[in-house]
Amino acid sequence: MSIKQNLEQIKSDIPSHVKLVAVSKQQPISSIQQAYDQGQRVFGENRHKELIDKHTTLPNDIEWHFIGSLQRSNVKHVVPYVSMIHSVDSDKLLDEINRIAAKQGKVIDVLFEVHLAQEETKSGWDSDSLIKYIASKQDRAYAYIRVRGLMCMASNCDDQNIIKEEFTAIKELFNLIKHNYYRDISWFNTISAGMSGDYMMAIECGSNMIRVGSSIFK
Ligand SMILES: *Cc1c(COP(=O)(O)O)cnc(C)c1O
């Protein structure tokens, strides 16, 4: 199947309120251009060098999202090029994102990456420390950051029940945080969950932003 057919298939499968981030990491410019020509405008990258190369070469109206783990020292190489960072896993990282965004005079959208999967290798906040952190209201002090919601990656396993539990857990955590801390903040409205193998399940459980790579570019 072609990139065009893959995109058409995915778009017909997902409801219109779900935003599709086409994960273009490791893909050549020509493939991204093909997706762009089909109307896709949101792309996700996970390495800053690749992001900058592609940002420079491809059309200006692409909305780039950063989805990979991000070191503080690299924030300055990412913030100028993206509208959203999905992978915020520490308060120190928020400090640095805000500092760089302030320099640029740019407000940047972020998601808190939550660690739900059983695997130790996955990064992100555990639910308790995230709630504790948000309760301290520190993120409200960041003039150049808009907290949009949560992001997670499910366990890399075949057990649909485990995956469903994890996606349900992120929806519940989102609801709790929304209710207690962001009730009046209209833009706290995003759950980024679901990849090629599990996006339909993620949407069923409440995700409204999916990050799909291999199902588009295979
Ligand atoms: C690579 C990647 C994806 C896309 O994965 P596919 O299985 O290729 O759809 C989504 N999210 C993150 C954080 C990734 O690194």
Coordinates of C-alpha atoms and ligand atoms in Angstrom, one line a residue:
M1 CA 0.0 0.0 0.0
S2 CA 1.1 3.5 -0.7
I3 CA 1.5 6.3 1.8
K4 CA -1.6 7.9 0.3
Q5 CA -3.6 4.7 0.8
N6 CA -2.3 4.2 4.3
L7 CA -3.3 7.7 5.3
E8 CA -6.7 7.4 3.7
Q9 CA -7.3 4.2 5.6
I10 CA -6.3 5.6 9.0
K11 CA -8.3 8.7 8.5
S12 CA -11.4 6.7 7.6
D13 CA -10.9 4.6 10.7
I14 CA -10.5 7.4 13.3
P15 CA -13.2 9.8 14.5
S16 CA -12.8 13.4 13.4
H17 CA -12.0 14.7 16.9
V18 CA -8.8 12.7 17.0
K19 CA -5.7 14.4 15.8
L20 CA -3.3 12.3 13.8
V21 CA 0.4 13.0 14.3
A22 CA 2.3 11.3 11.5
V23 CA 5.5 10.1 13.1
S24 CA 8.1 10.8 10.4
K25 CA 11.3 9.9 12.3
Q26 CA 13.9 8.2 10.1
Q27 CA 11.7 8.8 7.0
P28 CA 13.2 10.5 4.0
I29 CA 12.0 14.0 2.9
S30 CA 10.3 12.4 -0.2
S31 CA 8.0 10.3 2.0
I32 CA 7.1 13.1 4.2
Q33 CA 6.4 15.2 1.2
Q34 CA 4.0 12.5 -0.1
A35 CA 2.1 12.6 3.2
Y36 CA 2.0 16.4 3.0
D37 CA 0.6 16.3 -0.5
Q38 CA -2.3 14.2 0.9
G39 CA -3.1 17.0 3.3
Q40 CA -1.2 15.8 6.4
R41 CA 0.2 18.8 8.3
V42 CA 1.2 17.4 11.7
F43 CA 4.4 15.4 11.9
G44 CA 6.3 14.0 14.9
E45 CA 10.1 13.7 15.3
N46 CA 12.2 12.4 18.1
R47 CA 15.7 13.7 17.3
H48 CA 16.6 17.4 17.1
K49 CA 19.1 17.2 14.3
E50 CA 16.6 15.4 12.1
L51 CA 13.9 17.8 13.1
I52 CA 15.9 20.8 12.1
D53 CA 16.9 19.3 8.7
K54 CA 13.4 18.5 7.9
H55 CA 12.0 21.8 9.2
T56 CA 14.4 23.6 6.9
T57 CA 13.6 21.6 3.8
L58 CA 9.9 21.0 4.0
P59 CA 7.0 23.5 3.7
N60 CA 6.5 26.1 6.4
D61 CA 2.9 25.3 7.3
I62 CA 3.9 21.9 8.8
E63 CA 3.1 21.7 12.5
W64 CA 6.1 19.8 14.1
H65 CA 5.7 17.9 17.3
F66 CA 8.6 16.6 19.4
I67 CA 7.9 13.1 20.7
G68 CA 11.2 11.8 21.8
S69 CA 13.0 11.9 25.1
L70 CA 14.5 15.4 25.5
Q71 CA 17.6 16.4 27.4
R72 CA 17.7 19.9 28.9
S73 CA 20.8 20.7 26.8
N74 CA 18.9 20.1 23.6
V75 CA 15.8 22.2 24.4
K76 CA 17.3 25.1 22.6
H77 CA 17.5 23.0 19.4
V78 CA 13.9 21.9 19.6
V79 CA 11.7 24.8 20.9
P80 CA 12.2 27.1 17.9
Y81 CA 10.9 24.5 15.5
V82 CA 8.0 22.8 17.2
S83 CA 4.5 23.7 18.4
M84 CA 4.2 20.9 20.9
I85 CA 6.5 18.8 23.0
H86 CA 4.9 15.5 24.1
S87 CA 7.6 14.1 26.2
V88 CA 8.0 16.4 29.3
D89 CA 9.2 14.2 32.1
S90 CA 10.6 16.5 34.7
D91 CA 10.1 19.9 36.3
K92 CA 13.7 20.9 35.3
L93 CA 12.8 20.2 31.7
L94 CA 9.8 22.6 32.1
D95 CA 12.1 25.3 33.5
E96 CA 14.4 25.1 30.5
I97 CA 11.5 24.9 27.9
N98 CA 10.1 28.1 29.5
R99 CA 13.4 29.8 29.6
I100 CA 14.1 29.2 25.9
A101 CA 10.5 29.9 24.8
A102 CA 10.7 33.2 26.7
K103 CA 13.8 34.2 24.8
Q104 CA 12.0 33.4 21.5
G105 CA 8.8 35.2 22.7
K106 CA 6.9 32.0 21.8
V107 CA 4.3 30.1 23.8
I108 CA 4.8 26.4 23.5
D109 CA 2.3 23.5 24.1
V110 CA 3.5 20.6 26.3
L111 CA 2.2 17.3 27.5
F112 CA 3.2 15.5 30.6
E113 CA 4.6 12.1 29.7
V114 CA 3.1 9.6 32.1
H115 CA 4.8 6.2 32.9
L116 CA 2.0 3.6 33.1
A117 CA 3.6 0.6 31.4
Q118 CA 5.1 -2.2 33.5
E119 CA 8.4 -1.9 31.6
E120 CA 11.1 -0.1 33.6
T121 CA 12.6 1.3 30.5
K122 CA 9.8 3.7 29.8
S123 CA 10.3 7.2 30.9
G124 CA 7.8 9.7 32.3
W125 CA 6.2 10.7 35.6
D126 CA 4.4 8.1 37.7
S127 CA 0.9 9.2 38.5
D128 CA 1.5 10.1 42.1
S129 CA 4.5 12.3 41.5
L130 CA 2.7 14.0 38.7
I131 CA -0.3 14.8 40.8
K132 CA 2.0 16.0 43.6
Y133 CA 3.9 18.2 41.2
I134 CA 0.7 19.7 39.6
A135 CA -0.8 20.3 43.1
S136 CA 2.2 22.5 43.9
K137 CA 0.9 24.6 40.9
Q138 CA 4.4 25.2 39.7
D139 CA 3.6 24.9 36.0
R140 CA 1.2 27.9 36.3
A141 CA 4.2 30.0 36.9
Y142 CA 5.5 29.4 33.3
A143 CA 4.4 32.3 31.1
Y144 CA 5.6 30.6 28.0
I145 CA 4.2 27.2 28.5
R146 CA 0.7 25.9 27.9
V147 CA 0.1 22.5 29.5
R148 CA -2.3 20.8 27.1
G149 CA -2.6 17.3 28.7
L150 CA -1.0 13.9 29.1
M151 CA 1.0 11.6 26.9
C152 CA 1.7 7.9 27.4
M153 CA 3.1 4.8 25.7
A154 CA 1.5 1.5 26.4
S155 CA 3.4 -1.7 27.2
N156 CA 5.0 -3.3 24.2
C157 CA 3.0 -6.6 24.6
D158 CA 0.3 -8.7 22.9
D159 CA -2.0 -8.8 25.9
Q160 CA -4.9 -6.5 24.9
N161 CA -6.2 -6.5 28.4
I162 CA -3.0 -4.9 29.8
I163 CA -3.0 -2.3 27.0
K164 CA -6.6 -1.5 27.6
E165 CA -5.9 -1.1 31.4
E166 CA -3.1 1.3 30.7
F167 CA -5.1 3.5 28.3
T168 CA -8.0 3.5 30.7
A169 CA -5.7 4.5 33.5
I170 CA -4.4 7.5 31.5
K171 CA -7.9 8.6 30.8
E172 CA -8.8 8.4 34.5
L173 CA -5.7 10.2 35.5
F174 CA -6.5 12.9 32.9
N175 CA -10.0 13.3 34.3
L176 CA -8.8 13.6 37.8
I177 CA -6.1 16.2 37.0
K178 CA -8.6 18.1 34.8
H179 CA -11.2 18.1 37.5
N180 CA -9.0 19.1 40.3
Y181 CA -6.5 21.5 38.7
Y182 CA -7.5 22.5 35.2
R183 CA -11.3 22.6 35.3
D184 CA -11.4 26.2 33.9
I185 CA -8.5 25.8 31.5
S186 CA -10.1 25.0 28.2
W187 CA -6.8 24.1 26.5
F188 CA -6.1 21.3 29.0
N189 CA -7.9 18.9 26.6
T190 CA -5.4 16.5 25.1
I191 CA -4.5 12.8 25.6
S192 CA -1.7 11.7 23.3
A193 CA -1.9 7.9 23.3
G194 CA -1.9 5.2 20.7
M195 CA 0.6 4.2 18.0
S196 CA 0.4 2.0 14.9
G197 CA -0.3 -1.2 16.8
D198 CA -2.8 0.1 19.3
Y199 CA -4.4 3.4 18.2
M200 CA -7.9 2.1 17.8
M201 CA -7.8 0.7 21.4
A202 CA -6.4 4.0 22.6
I203 CA -9.2 6.0 21.0
E204 CA -11.8 3.7 22.4
C205 CA -10.3 4.4 25.9
G206 CA -10.4 8.2 25.4
S207 CA -7.3 9.2 23.5
N208 CA -7.8 12.2 21.1
M209 CA -4.2 12.4 19.7
I210 CA -2.5 9.4 18.1
R211 CA 1.1 9.1 17.0
V212 CA 1.3 6.8 14.0
G213 CA 4.5 6.0 12.1
S214 CA 4.9 2.6 10.6
S215 CA 1.3 2.2 9.6
I216 CA 1.7 5.3 7.4
F217 CA 5.2 4.9 6.1
K218 CA 5.6 1.1 5.9
Ligands
LIG1 C1 8.1 5.9 17.0 C2 7.1 6.4 17.9 C3 5.8 6.4 17.6 C4 5.2 5.7 16.4 O1 5.3 4.3 16.5 P1 4.7 3.4 15.3 O2 4.6 2.1 16.0 O3 5.7 3.4 14.2 O4 3.4 3.9 14.9 C5 4.9 6.9 18.5 N1 5.3 7.5 19.7 C6 6.6 7.6 20.0 C7 7.0 8.3 21.2 C8 7.6 7.1 19.1 O5 8.9 7.1 19.4

